[in-house]
Coordinates of C-alpha atoms in Angstrom, one line a residue:
Chain A
M1 CA -29.6 -5.8 14.6
I2 CA -28.0 -7.3 18.3
A3 CA -27.6 -10.4 16.2
F4 CA -26.0 -8.7 13.9
I5 CA -23.5 -6.6 16.4
L6 CA -22.9 -9.9 18.2
R7 CA -21.3 -11.6 14.9
R8 CA -19.4 -8.4 14.3
L9 CA -17.9 -8.6 17.7
A10 CA -17.1 -12.5 17.6
Q11 CA -15.2 -11.6 14.3
A12 CA -13.3 -8.7 16.1
V13 CA -12.2 -11.3 19.0
L14 CA -11.1 -13.8 16.5
V15 CA -9.2 -11.1 14.5
M16 CA -8.2 -10.0 17.7
L17 CA -6.5 -13.6 19.2
T18 CA -5.3 -14.4 15.7
V19 CA -3.1 -11.2 15.8
A20 CA -2.3 -11.8 19.6
F21 CA -0.8 -15.2 18.6
I22 CA 1.1 -13.9 15.6
A23 CA 2.8 -11.7 18.2
F24 CA 3.1 -14.3 20.6
A25 CA 5.0 -16.6 18.3
M26 CA 6.9 -13.9 17.2
F27 CA 8.5 -13.3 20.4
N28 CA 8.8 -16.7 21.3
F29 CA 10.3 -18.6 17.7
V30 CA 12.5 -15.5 16.3
G31 CA 15.4 -15.8 18.6
D32 CA 15.8 -17.4 22.0
P33 CA 14.7 -14.5 24.9
I34 CA 17.0 -16.1 27.1
N35 CA 20.0 -15.3 25.2
N36 CA 18.8 -11.6 24.9
M37 CA 18.7 -11.3 28.3
V38 CA 21.7 -12.7 30.0
G39 CA 25.3 -12.3 28.7
Q40 CA 27.5 -15.1 26.8
D41 CA 29.1 -16.3 30.4
T42 CA 25.9 -17.4 31.9
S43 CA 26.3 -20.8 32.4
L44 CA 23.9 -23.7 31.0
Q45 CA 22.4 -24.3 34.6
D46 CA 21.7 -21.0 35.4
R47 CA 20.1 -20.4 31.6
E48 CA 17.6 -23.4 32.6
A49 CA 17.0 -22.0 36.0
L50 CA 16.0 -18.8 34.5
R51 CA 13.9 -20.3 31.7
Q52 CA 12.1 -22.5 34.7
S53 CA 11.5 -19.4 36.7
L54 CA 10.3 -17.4 33.7
G55 CA 7.9 -20.3 32.8
L56 CA 9.0 -20.7 29.4
N57 CA 9.0 -24.8 29.8
D58 CA 5.6 -24.4 30.5
P59 CA 3.0 -25.7 28.0
L60 CA 2.2 -23.5 24.9
V61 CA -1.3 -22.9 25.4
L62 CA -0.6 -22.1 29.0
R63 CA 2.2 -19.8 27.6
F64 CA -0.2 -17.6 25.3
G65 CA -3.0 -17.6 27.9
R66 CA -0.6 -15.5 30.3
F67 CA 1.0 -13.6 27.0
V68 CA -2.6 -12.3 26.5
A69 CA -3.2 -11.5 30.0
N70 CA -0.1 -9.5 30.4
A71 CA -1.0 -7.8 27.2
A72 CA -4.4 -6.6 28.6
Q73 CA -2.5 -5.2 31.5
G74 CA -0.4 -3.2 29.2
E75 CA 2.7 -5.5 29.8
F76 CA 4.6 -6.1 26.8
G77 CA 8.1 -6.5 27.7
V78 CA 11.6 -4.5 27.2
S79 CA 13.0 -3.3 24.1
F80 CA 16.1 -5.0 22.8
R81 CA 17.3 -2.2 21.4
L82 CA 16.6 0.7 23.8
A83 CA 16.2 -1.6 27.0
E84 CA 13.3 0.5 28.2
P85 CA 9.9 -0.9 28.7
V86 CA 8.1 -1.2 25.5
S87 CA 4.9 -0.1 27.0
R88 CA 6.4 3.3 28.0
L89 CA 8.3 3.8 24.5
I90 CA 4.7 3.5 23.1
L91 CA 3.1 5.5 25.1
N92 CA 5.5 8.7 24.5
A93 CA 5.2 7.9 20.3
L94 CA 1.8 7.9 20.7
P95 CA 0.4 11.2 21.1
A96 CA 2.5 12.4 18.3
T97 CA 1.1 9.9 16.1
M98 CA -2.3 10.5 17.4
E99 CA -1.9 14.4 16.3
L100 CA -0.6 13.8 13.1
A101 CA -3.2 11.2 11.8
I102 CA -6.3 13.0 13.1
V103 CA -5.2 16.2 11.2
A104 CA -4.4 14.5 8.4
A105 CA -7.8 12.5 8.2
L106 CA -9.5 16.0 8.7
L107 CA -8.1 17.6 5.7
A108 CA -8.8 14.4 3.7
V109 CA -12.5 14.1 4.6
I110 CA -13.0 18.1 4.3
F111 CA -11.0 18.8 1.0
G112 CA -12.4 15.5 -0.2
V113 CA -15.9 15.9 0.3
V114 CA -16.0 19.6 -0.8
L115 CA -13.9 18.9 -4.0
G116 CA -15.6 15.5 -4.7
V117 CA -19.4 17.7 -4.6
Y118 CA -18.1 20.2 -6.6
T119 CA -16.6 18.0 -9.6
G120 CA -20.0 15.4 -9.4
L121 CA -21.8 18.6 -9.7
Y122 CA -20.2 20.5 -12.3
P123 CA -18.1 17.3 -14.4
N124 CA -17.3 19.5 -17.3
R125 CA -16.1 22.9 -15.8
W126 CA -12.1 23.2 -16.3
L127 CA -11.5 23.7 -12.9
S128 CA -13.4 19.8 -12.3
R129 CA -10.6 18.6 -14.5
F130 CA -8.1 20.3 -13.4
F131 CA -8.8 18.5 -9.8
L132 CA -9.3 15.4 -11.3
T133 CA -5.7 15.3 -13.0
I134 CA -4.6 16.4 -10.0
S135 CA -6.2 13.5 -7.7
L136 CA -4.8 10.9 -10.8
I137 CA -1.2 12.2 -9.9
G138 CA -2.0 11.9 -6.3
V139 CA -2.8 8.1 -6.5
S140 CA 0.1 7.7 -8.4
L141 CA 3.0 9.1 -6.7
P142 CA 4.2 7.0 -3.7
T143 CA 3.7 9.2 0.0
F144 CA 7.4 9.3 0.6
L145 CA 8.0 11.0 -2.9
I146 CA 5.2 13.5 -1.9
G147 CA 6.9 14.3 1.4
I148 CA 10.2 14.9 -0.3
L149 CA 8.9 17.3 -3.2
L150 CA 6.8 19.1 -0.2
I151 CA 10.4 19.2 1.6
L152 CA 12.1 20.8 -1.7
V153 CA 9.7 23.3 -1.9
F154 CA 8.5 24.8 0.8
A155 CA 11.4 23.9 3.3
V156 CA 14.6 23.7 1.2
L157 CA 13.7 26.6 -1.8
L158 CA 11.6 28.7 0.1
G159 CA 12.2 28.2 3.5
L160 CA 9.2 28.9 5.1
L161 CA 8.2 25.5 6.9
P162 CA 10.5 23.2 8.9
S163 CA 11.1 20.0 7.4
F164 CA 11.6 17.9 10.4
G165 CA 10.3 17.4 14.2
R166 CA 7.4 18.2 16.0
G167 CA 8.3 21.6 16.6
E168 CA 7.8 23.0 20.7
V169 CA 5.7 20.6 22.4
V170 CA 3.4 21.6 25.8
R171 CA 2.8 18.3 28.0
I172 CA -0.7 18.0 29.5
G173 CA -0.2 15.2 31.8
W174 CA 1.5 12.4 29.9
W175 CA -0.1 13.2 26.4
S176 CA 2.4 16.0 24.6
T177 CA 0.5 18.3 21.8
G178 CA 2.1 20.3 19.3
F179 CA -1.2 22.5 19.0
L180 CA -0.1 24.9 21.4
T181 CA 2.8 26.2 20.1
W182 CA 3.2 28.5 17.0
S183 CA 6.5 26.1 15.7
G184 CA 4.2 22.9 16.9
I185 CA 1.4 23.9 14.0
K186 CA 4.1 24.9 11.1
A187 CA 5.5 21.7 11.7
L188 CA 2.4 19.9 11.3
I189 CA 1.5 21.1 8.2
L190 CA 3.6 19.4 5.4
P191 CA 3.7 15.6 7.2
S192 CA -0.2 16.1 7.4
I193 CA -0.5 16.9 4.0
T194 CA 1.6 14.5 2.7
L195 CA -0.2 11.8 4.9
G196 CA -3.3 13.1 3.9
L197 CA -3.3 13.9 0.5
F198 CA -3.8 10.1 -0.8
Q199 CA -6.5 9.5 0.9
M200 CA -8.3 13.0 0.0
T201 CA -8.5 12.2 -3.5
L202 CA -9.4 8.5 -2.6
I203 CA -12.4 10.0 -0.8
M204 CA -13.0 12.6 -3.7
R205 CA -13.1 10.5 -6.1
L206 CA -15.7 8.5 -4.4
V207 CA -17.9 11.5 -3.5
R208 CA -17.4 12.0 -7.3
S209 CA -18.8 9.1 -8.9
E210 CA -21.2 8.7 -6.0
M211 CA -23.1 12.1 -6.7
L212 CA -22.8 11.8 -10.4
E213 CA -24.8 8.8 -10.3
V214 CA -27.5 10.2 -7.8
M215 CA -27.8 13.3 -9.6
R216 CA -29.5 11.4 -12.4
A217 CA -31.9 9.5 -9.8
D218 CA -35.9 9.8 -9.7
Y219 CA -36.4 11.7 -6.6
I220 CA -33.9 14.6 -7.6
K221 CA -35.8 15.4 -10.3
F222 CA -38.8 15.3 -8.4
A223 CA -37.1 17.4 -5.9
R224 CA -36.3 19.9 -9.1
A225 CA -39.9 19.9 -10.1
R226 CA -41.0 21.0 -6.2
G227 CA -39.5 23.9 -6.6
L228 CA -36.5 23.2 -4.3
T229 CA -33.1 25.4 -3.9
N230 CA -30.5 23.8 -5.4
R231 CA -28.7 23.9 -1.9
A232 CA -31.6 21.9 -0.7
I233 CA -31.3 19.5 -3.7
N234 CA -27.5 19.0 -3.5
F235 CA -27.0 18.8 0.4
G236 CA -29.9 17.8 1.7
H237 CA -31.0 15.0 -0.6
A238 CA -27.9 14.3 -3.0
L239 CA -25.0 14.3 -0.5
K240 CA -26.9 12.4 2.2
N241 CA -27.6 9.7 -0.3
T242 CA -23.9 9.2 -1.3
L243 CA -22.7 9.2 2.7
V244 CA -22.8 5.3 3.3
P245 CA -19.8 4.3 0.9
V246 CA -18.2 7.5 1.8
I247 CA -18.2 6.8 5.6
T248 CA -17.1 2.8 5.0
I249 CA -14.0 3.9 2.9
T250 CA -13.4 7.1 5.4
G251 CA -13.2 4.8 7.9
L252 CA -11.2 2.2 6.9
Q253 CA -9.0 4.8 5.3
L254 CA -8.6 5.9 8.9
G255 CA -6.8 2.6 9.8
A256 CA -4.8 3.1 6.8
I257 CA -3.7 6.9 7.9
I258 CA -2.1 5.1 10.6
A259 CA -0.2 2.5 8.9
F260 CA 1.0 5.2 6.3
A261 CA 2.1 7.1 8.8
I262 CA 4.6 5.0 9.3
I263 CA 6.4 6.1 6.0
T264 CA 5.4 9.9 6.4
E265 CA 7.2 10.0 10.0
T266 CA 10.3 8.5 8.3
V267 CA 10.2 11.7 5.6
F268 CA 10.1 13.6 8.5
Q269 CA 11.8 12.2 11.2
W270 CA 8.0 12.9 12.9
P271 CA 8.8 11.0 16.9
G272 CA 5.5 8.9 16.5
M273 CA 4.8 5.0 16.6
G274 CA 5.8 4.5 13.0
L275 CA 9.0 5.5 13.2
L276 CA 9.8 3.6 16.6
F277 CA 8.5 0.9 14.3
I278 CA 10.6 1.1 11.3
Q279 CA 13.7 1.6 13.5
S280 CA 12.4 -1.2 15.4
V281 CA 12.2 -3.6 12.1
Q282 CA 15.8 -2.6 10.8
F283 CA 16.9 -4.1 14.3
A284 CA 14.7 -6.5 14.2
D285 CA 13.9 -5.6 17.8
I286 CA 10.5 -8.2 18.3
P287 CA 8.9 -6.6 21.5
V288 CA 8.3 -3.4 20.2
M289 CA 7.2 -5.0 16.8
A290 CA 5.0 -7.0 18.2
T291 CA 3.1 -4.5 20.9
Y292 CA 3.2 -2.0 17.5
L293 CA 0.9 -4.9 15.8
I294 CA -1.3 -5.7 18.6
L295 CA -1.7 -2.2 19.0
V296 CA -2.8 -1.3 15.5
A297 CA -4.7 -4.3 15.1
V298 CA -6.7 -3.1 18.2
I299 CA -7.0 0.7 16.4
F300 CA -8.2 -1.2 13.5
V301 CA -10.8 -3.5 15.0
V302 CA -12.1 -1.1 16.7
I303 CA -12.4 1.5 13.9
N304 CA -14.4 -1.7 11.7
L305 CA -16.9 -1.7 14.7
V306 CA -17.9 1.8 14.9
V307 CA -17.5 1.9 10.7
D308 CA -20.7 -0.8 11.1
L309 CA -22.7 0.5 13.3
L310 CA -22.4 4.0 11.7
Y311 CA -24.2 2.4 8.9
F312 CA -27.4 1.6 10.7
A313 CA -27.5 5.3 12.1
V314 CA -27.0 6.9 8.3
D315 CA -29.3 4.4 6.5
P316 CA -32.3 3.0 7.5
R317 CA -32.9 0.6 5.4
L318 CA -30.4 -1.3 7.0
R319 CA -32.1 -1.8 10.3
I320 CA -34.8 -3.5 8.1
D321 CA -33.2 -6.7 7.2
G322 CA -31.1 -6.9 9.9
G323 CA -27.6 -6.0 7.9
R324 CA -28.0 -9.7 6.7
S325 CA -27.9 -8.4 3.0
G326 CA -24.3 -8.1 1.4
H327 CA -22.2 -9.3 4.8
Chain B
M1 CA 4.4 -19.2 -47.2
Q2 CA 1.7 -21.1 -44.8
I3 CA 2.9 -19.4 -41.6
T4 CA 3.2 -16.2 -42.7
V5 CA -0.4 -16.1 -44.3
R6 CA -1.5 -17.1 -41.2
F7 CA 0.8 -14.9 -39.2
L8 CA -1.1 -11.7 -41.0
D9 CA -4.2 -13.5 -40.6
T10 CA -3.3 -13.1 -36.9
F11 CA -2.3 -9.6 -37.2
R12 CA -5.1 -8.9 -38.9
R13 CA -7.8 -10.2 -36.6
A14 CA -5.9 -8.3 -33.8
A15 CA -6.0 -5.2 -35.3
D16 CA -9.9 -5.6 -35.9
S17 CA -10.8 -6.4 -32.3
D18 CA -12.2 -4.2 -29.9
I19 CA -9.7 -3.9 -27.8
Y20 CA -7.2 -3.0 -30.4
F21 CA -9.8 -0.2 -31.4
S22 CA -10.6 1.2 -27.9
F23 CA -6.5 1.3 -27.7
R24 CA -6.3 3.2 -30.8
S25 CA -8.8 5.8 -29.8
S26 CA -7.4 7.0 -26.9
R27 CA -4.3 9.5 -26.8
L28 CA -3.9 9.0 -23.1
V29 CA -3.7 5.1 -23.1
M30 CA -1.6 4.6 -26.2
L31 CA 1.1 7.3 -24.2
A32 CA 0.6 5.3 -21.2
A33 CA 1.5 2.6 -23.3
S34 CA 4.8 3.9 -24.8
V35 CA 6.0 5.4 -21.9
T36 CA 5.5 1.5 -20.3
A37 CA 7.2 0.2 -23.4
V38 CA 10.4 2.8 -22.7
Y39 CA 10.5 2.0 -19.8
F40 CA 10.7 -1.8 -19.7
L41 CA 13.1 -1.6 -22.4
A42 CA 15.6 0.4 -20.8
A43 CA 15.5 -1.7 -17.6
I44 CA 15.9 -5.4 -19.8
F45 CA 18.6 -3.6 -21.8
A46 CA 20.4 -1.8 -19.2
P47 CA 23.6 -3.2 -19.3
L48 CA 24.1 -2.6 -23.2
I49 CA 22.8 1.0 -23.3
A50 CA 23.7 2.6 -20.2
P51 CA 26.2 4.8 -20.4
Q52 CA 28.0 3.8 -17.4
N53 CA 28.1 0.4 -15.5
P54 CA 27.4 2.2 -11.8
F55 CA 28.4 -1.6 -10.3
D56 CA 31.8 -1.6 -11.8
L57 CA 34.0 0.0 -8.8
A58 CA 37.1 0.5 -11.2
S59 CA 35.3 2.8 -13.4
L60 CA 34.0 5.4 -10.9
Q61 CA 35.6 8.4 -10.1
L62 CA 35.2 10.5 -6.4
L63 CA 36.1 13.5 -8.1
D64 CA 32.9 13.3 -10.8
A65 CA 30.6 13.3 -7.6
F66 CA 27.7 15.8 -7.7
T67 CA 28.4 16.7 -10.9
P68 CA 25.3 18.5 -11.6
P69 CA 22.8 17.2 -14.9
V70 CA 24.2 18.5 -18.4
W71 CA 22.1 21.6 -18.9
M72 CA 23.6 23.1 -15.6
E73 CA 26.7 25.1 -14.8
G74 CA 29.4 22.5 -14.6
G75 CA 27.6 19.4 -16.2
D76 CA 29.4 17.0 -18.4
W77 CA 28.3 15.2 -21.5
R78 CA 29.3 12.0 -19.5
F79 CA 26.6 12.3 -17.1
P80 CA 23.5 13.6 -18.7
L81 CA 21.3 13.7 -15.5
G82 CA 24.1 14.4 -13.2
A83 CA 26.5 12.5 -11.0
D84 CA 25.4 11.1 -7.4
D85 CA 27.9 11.0 -4.3
Q86 CA 30.0 7.8 -5.5
G87 CA 30.5 9.7 -8.8
R88 CA 27.7 7.4 -10.6
D89 CA 26.2 8.1 -13.6
V90 CA 22.3 8.6 -12.4
L91 CA 20.7 8.1 -15.5
S92 CA 22.4 4.6 -15.5
T93 CA 21.6 3.8 -11.7
I94 CA 18.2 4.7 -12.6
M95 CA 18.2 2.1 -15.9
Y96 CA 20.0 -0.5 -13.4
G97 CA 17.8 0.4 -10.6
S98 CA 14.5 0.0 -12.7
R99 CA 15.7 -3.2 -13.5
I100 CA 15.6 -4.6 -9.4
S101 CA 12.3 -2.6 -9.3
L102 CA 10.5 -4.3 -12.4
A103 CA 11.6 -7.9 -11.5
V104 CA 10.7 -7.4 -7.7
G105 CA 7.3 -6.0 -9.0
F106 CA 6.4 -9.0 -11.9
L107 CA 7.7 -11.8 -9.8
A108 CA 5.7 -10.7 -6.8
V109 CA 2.6 -10.3 -8.8
L110 CA 3.6 -13.3 -10.2
L111 CA 3.9 -15.2 -6.2
A112 CA 0.6 -13.4 -5.2
M113 CA -1.5 -14.6 -8.6
L114 CA -0.4 -18.2 -8.1
I115 CA -0.9 -18.0 -4.4
G116 CA -4.4 -16.3 -5.0
I117 CA -5.5 -18.6 -7.6
A118 CA -4.8 -21.8 -5.8
A119 CA -6.7 -20.5 -2.9
G120 CA -9.6 -18.9 -5.1
L121 CA -10.2 -22.3 -6.9
V122 CA -9.9 -24.6 -4.0
S123 CA -12.2 -22.4 -2.1
G124 CA -14.6 -21.6 -4.5
Y125 CA -14.8 -25.1 -6.0
F126 CA -14.9 -27.2 -2.7
G127 CA -16.8 -24.8 -0.4
G128 CA -17.4 -25.7 2.8
T129 CA -14.5 -26.1 5.7
V130 CA -11.7 -25.3 3.1
D131 CA -13.9 -22.5 1.9
A132 CA -14.4 -20.9 5.4
V133 CA -10.6 -21.5 6.8
I134 CA -9.2 -19.6 3.2
M135 CA -11.6 -16.9 3.7
R136 CA -11.5 -16.4 7.2
I137 CA -7.6 -15.8 6.7
A138 CA -8.6 -13.5 3.9
D139 CA -10.5 -11.0 6.2
V140 CA -8.2 -11.4 9.0
Q141 CA -5.5 -10.4 6.2
L142 CA -7.4 -7.8 4.1
S143 CA -8.1 -6.0 7.8
F144 CA -4.7 -4.7 7.5
P145 CA -2.9 -2.2 4.8
A146 CA -0.6 -4.5 2.7
I147 CA 2.4 -2.3 3.1
L148 CA 2.3 -3.2 7.0
I149 CA 2.1 -6.9 6.2
A150 CA 4.8 -6.8 3.8
L151 CA 6.8 -4.8 6.6
L152 CA 5.8 -7.3 9.1
I153 CA 7.5 -10.4 7.0
D154 CA 10.4 -8.5 6.3
G155 CA 11.4 -7.7 10.1
V156 CA 10.5 -11.3 11.0
T157 CA 12.9 -12.8 8.2
R158 CA 15.6 -9.9 9.6
G159 CA 15.1 -11.3 12.7
V160 CA 15.5 -15.0 11.9
V161 CA 18.5 -14.7 9.4
P162 CA 21.7 -12.7 10.2
K163 CA 22.5 -9.2 8.8
E164 CA 25.1 -10.1 6.2
E165 CA 23.0 -13.5 4.9
H166 CA 20.0 -11.0 4.8
D167 CA 21.5 -8.7 2.2
K168 CA 21.8 -11.5 -0.3
I169 CA 18.8 -12.9 -0.2
A170 CA 17.0 -9.1 0.5
F171 CA 15.5 -9.5 -3.4
F172 CA 13.9 -12.7 -2.6
V173 CA 12.3 -11.4 0.9
L174 CA 11.0 -8.4 -0.6
I175 CA 9.1 -10.5 -3.6
L176 CA 7.8 -12.8 -0.7
A177 CA 6.8 -10.1 1.5
I178 CA 5.3 -8.1 -1.1
G179 CA 3.8 -11.4 -2.5
L180 CA 1.8 -12.5 0.5
S181 CA 0.6 -9.1 1.1
L182 CA -1.4 -9.4 -2.7
W183 CA -3.0 -12.4 -3.2
V184 CA -5.9 -11.7 -1.2
Q185 CA -7.8 -9.9 -3.9
Y186 CA -6.9 -12.9 -6.2
A187 CA -8.4 -15.4 -3.9
R188 CA -11.4 -13.4 -3.6
T189 CA -12.1 -12.4 -7.4
V190 CA -11.2 -16.0 -8.4
R191 CA -13.8 -18.0 -6.0
G192 CA -16.5 -15.6 -6.8
S193 CA -16.2 -16.3 -10.6
V194 CA -15.7 -19.9 -9.8
M195 CA -18.9 -20.2 -7.7
V196 CA -20.6 -18.9 -10.8
E197 CA -18.8 -21.5 -13.5
K198 CA -19.2 -24.4 -11.5
N199 CA -22.6 -25.3 -11.6
K200 CA -22.2 -24.4 -15.8
E201 CA -23.1 -27.5 -18.0
Y202 CA -19.4 -27.5 -19.3
V203 CA -18.2 -28.2 -16.0
Q204 CA -21.0 -30.8 -15.0
A205 CA -20.3 -32.7 -18.0
A206 CA -16.4 -32.8 -17.6
R207 CA -17.6 -34.2 -14.1
V208 CA -19.5 -36.6 -15.4
I209 CA -17.1 -38.2 -18.0
G210 CA -14.5 -38.4 -14.8
I211 CA -12.2 -35.9 -15.1
P212 CA -10.6 -35.4 -11.6
P213 CA -11.0 -32.3 -10.2
A214 CA -7.7 -31.1 -10.2
L215 CA -7.8 -31.0 -13.5
I216 CA -11.3 -29.7 -14.2
L217 CA -10.5 -26.7 -12.2
V218 CA -7.1 -26.1 -14.1
R219 CA -8.4 -26.9 -17.9
H220 CA -11.6 -25.7 -17.6
V221 CA -12.6 -23.6 -15.1
L222 CA -9.4 -21.7 -14.9
P223 CA -9.2 -20.6 -18.4
N224 CA -13.1 -18.7 -17.8
V225 CA -11.9 -16.8 -14.8
M226 CA -8.5 -15.3 -16.4
G227 CA -10.3 -12.0 -17.5
P228 CA -10.3 -10.0 -13.9
V229 CA -7.3 -11.7 -13.1
L230 CA -5.1 -10.1 -15.7
V231 CA -6.7 -6.9 -14.8
I232 CA -6.1 -6.9 -11.2
S233 CA -2.4 -7.9 -12.1
T234 CA -1.8 -4.7 -13.9
I235 CA -2.8 -2.8 -11.4
N236 CA -1.2 -5.2 -8.6
L237 CA 2.1 -4.3 -10.6
A238 CA 1.6 -0.6 -10.0
I239 CA 0.9 -1.3 -6.2
A240 CA 3.9 -3.8 -6.0
I241 CA 6.1 -1.6 -7.4
I242 CA 5.2 1.5 -5.2
T243 CA 5.2 -1.3 -2.4
E244 CA 8.9 -2.2 -3.4
A245 CA 9.8 1.6 -3.4
T246 CA 8.3 2.2 -0.3
L247 CA 10.2 -0.5 1.3
S248 CA 13.3 0.2 0.0
F249 CA 13.1 3.7 0.8
L250 CA 12.6 2.9 4.6
G251 CA 15.4 0.9 4.3
V252 CA 14.3 -2.6 4.9
G253 CA 14.3 -3.3 1.2
A254 CA 17.2 -3.5 -1.6
P255 CA 20.3 -3.0 0.0
P256 CA 22.5 -0.6 -1.4
T257 CA 24.7 -2.7 -3.0
T258 CA 22.1 -3.6 -5.5
P259 CA 20.0 -0.3 -5.4
S260 CA 16.3 -0.2 -7.0
L261 CA 14.3 3.1 -7.7
G262 CA 13.2 3.3 -3.9
T263 CA 16.8 3.1 -2.7
L264 CA 18.0 5.8 -5.3
I265 CA 15.3 8.3 -3.6
R266 CA 16.3 7.0 -0.2
V267 CA 20.0 7.8 -0.5
G268 CA 19.4 10.9 -3.0
N269 CA 16.8 12.2 0.0
N270 CA 20.2 12.9 2.2
F271 CA 21.4 15.5 -0.4
I272 CA 18.2 17.3 -0.9
F273 CA 19.3 20.0 1.6
S274 CA 22.7 20.7 0.3
G275 CA 21.1 21.3 -3.0
E276 CA 22.5 18.3 -5.1
W277 CA 18.8 17.5 -6.2
W278 CA 18.9 15.6 -8.9
I279 CA 20.3 12.8 -7.1
C280 CA 16.9 12.1 -5.8
I281 CA 14.5 13.9 -8.1
F282 CA 15.2 12.0 -11.2
P283 CA 14.7 8.2 -9.8
G284 CA 11.7 9.7 -8.0
F285 CA 10.4 11.1 -11.6
V286 CA 11.1 7.5 -13.2
L287 CA 9.2 5.7 -10.5
A288 CA 5.9 8.1 -10.5
T289 CA 5.8 8.0 -14.1
L290 CA 6.1 4.6 -14.5
V291 CA 3.6 4.3 -11.7
L292 CA 1.3 6.5 -13.5
A293 CA 1.4 4.7 -17.0
V294 CA 0.7 1.4 -15.6
N295 CA -2.2 2.7 -13.6
L296 CA -3.8 4.4 -16.7
L297 CA -3.4 1.0 -18.3
G298 CA -5.3 -1.1 -15.9
D299 CA -7.4 1.5 -15.7
W300 CA -8.2 1.2 -19.3
L301 CA -7.9 -2.8 -19.6
R302 CA -10.3 -2.8 -17.2
D303 CA -13.1 -0.7 -19.2
A304 CA -12.3 -2.4 -22.6
L305 CA -12.7 -6.0 -20.8
N306 CA -15.8 -5.1 -19.5
P307 CA -18.7 -6.1 -21.5
K308 CA -20.9 -4.2 -19.7
L309 CA -19.4 -0.7 -20.4
R310 CA -19.4 -0.9 -24.2

């Protein structure tokens, strides 16, 4: 088990270094940092002096080392577009994205598992067929189209819910939360449904197919023969055995939710990291793009690690052969 | 005469095949195929059949702007699905727009296929360090969603190329960005199949009689691993179309001068609040049904080509 964790950690470090290098290369080779800092009338000598004092003439390895050291301390430079430190921009946008992503993920997991269990246990009821058809549409509709349709129905036609922004937020320290005001919660509804719908259909289909498979297994027949209640069989025996792939996919989808938040945040003008990132792409604001990249990589790597560790907690079979098979 | 007989023979054999049978036996698949065919034909022959050339500025009249669809009050038969903010016929812009969407989708999948197959063949056949390097790159890339990779490539080209130039090459940047974000799945699948195939007798025989590795790979191994590649390509086409539409919707894809379906939806999105829903909803409907149809075809193809499920 320790060997397995160490190997995973080594892989995570490798991924982080690769991403950091890509970010570093973006900083250094896309445009001239000096050009971005000084005006047109700065003389060549002054430029050279600035270049020297900033250490831009040092060998590549040294510069990369400095970049990593700075990044580790939260120093990511200054945004070209907004002329503010990138770390502050990201920190301001982080709570909005996190709250949206967490609510969306909860929606996806709760509804996905419940609907998946239902459609798996009763595959022939018309309600199951209805849910399956809906899920097929959910997979095929692009996220932004779902958002637009929801806005059209609930904001424009019915006028029930706000179509953009976070509503009123309450600041707790540096974290701004929308959970504490009524308008904040109302503003959260449409974006979180938009963001969670795709993941929900994915989880639902996965749980359904796993349930269908498990319900045919011998130990379920045996449990029935022992006269256990339906509830004990369905949830104690069947659902528990479907959880390993569900946890994997859900974990990986949590990362995807943060990436797809870019789209949802654009549709709903949600002031989070995704909106910041897409505006940076449009203006080729490299420091913000690079920082976002590193941050997302950290989130992904951490999620992957946690998912791997959760395997051990959920599935005792993996502990025996040290998780060597299949990895 | 000979040719007709042979043609008929081929046709009869195709009609007898399992795949055609499973095609005929599902109404949903036939519907999906018809929808796909209609959209493809409408896109290919758009210049011939579209009621209006939406990019010919001389034929546009701003007075026609925001004409609603024909069945609504104030509708006009010149604009069956209504007109947009510049007086362009929505039906025509959709036809021209799906040309861009489909072209980007196809070329991106082709690019991903070429890169992925090449990487997979080399990786699976030679193994060792080459294999390790390629698969590590694939691992790293696979831990990020395709849309993020595509956005990043697009953003970097925007940093390198000046704005006016970028609009001209936007089409190729899109293909590159989406193609590079989709190659991993091909590489992994092909690698897996190659590792199985390379130990079979026909490959050993080819090696014994002295055929160079490159030729063995292309002539002998490749044809035997093409089945899964075909299935992945159908599903990837749907993904590529969605990715292109998403990038264009986010404002970093096809420029407004040569709009794709995503660009049209982005433009139409501005008029949702003022009640002109048709500018946005019709391109959205076409995009959604196109992707749904291609997805259904892909699902069916996967099941039909999979002997385990028969």
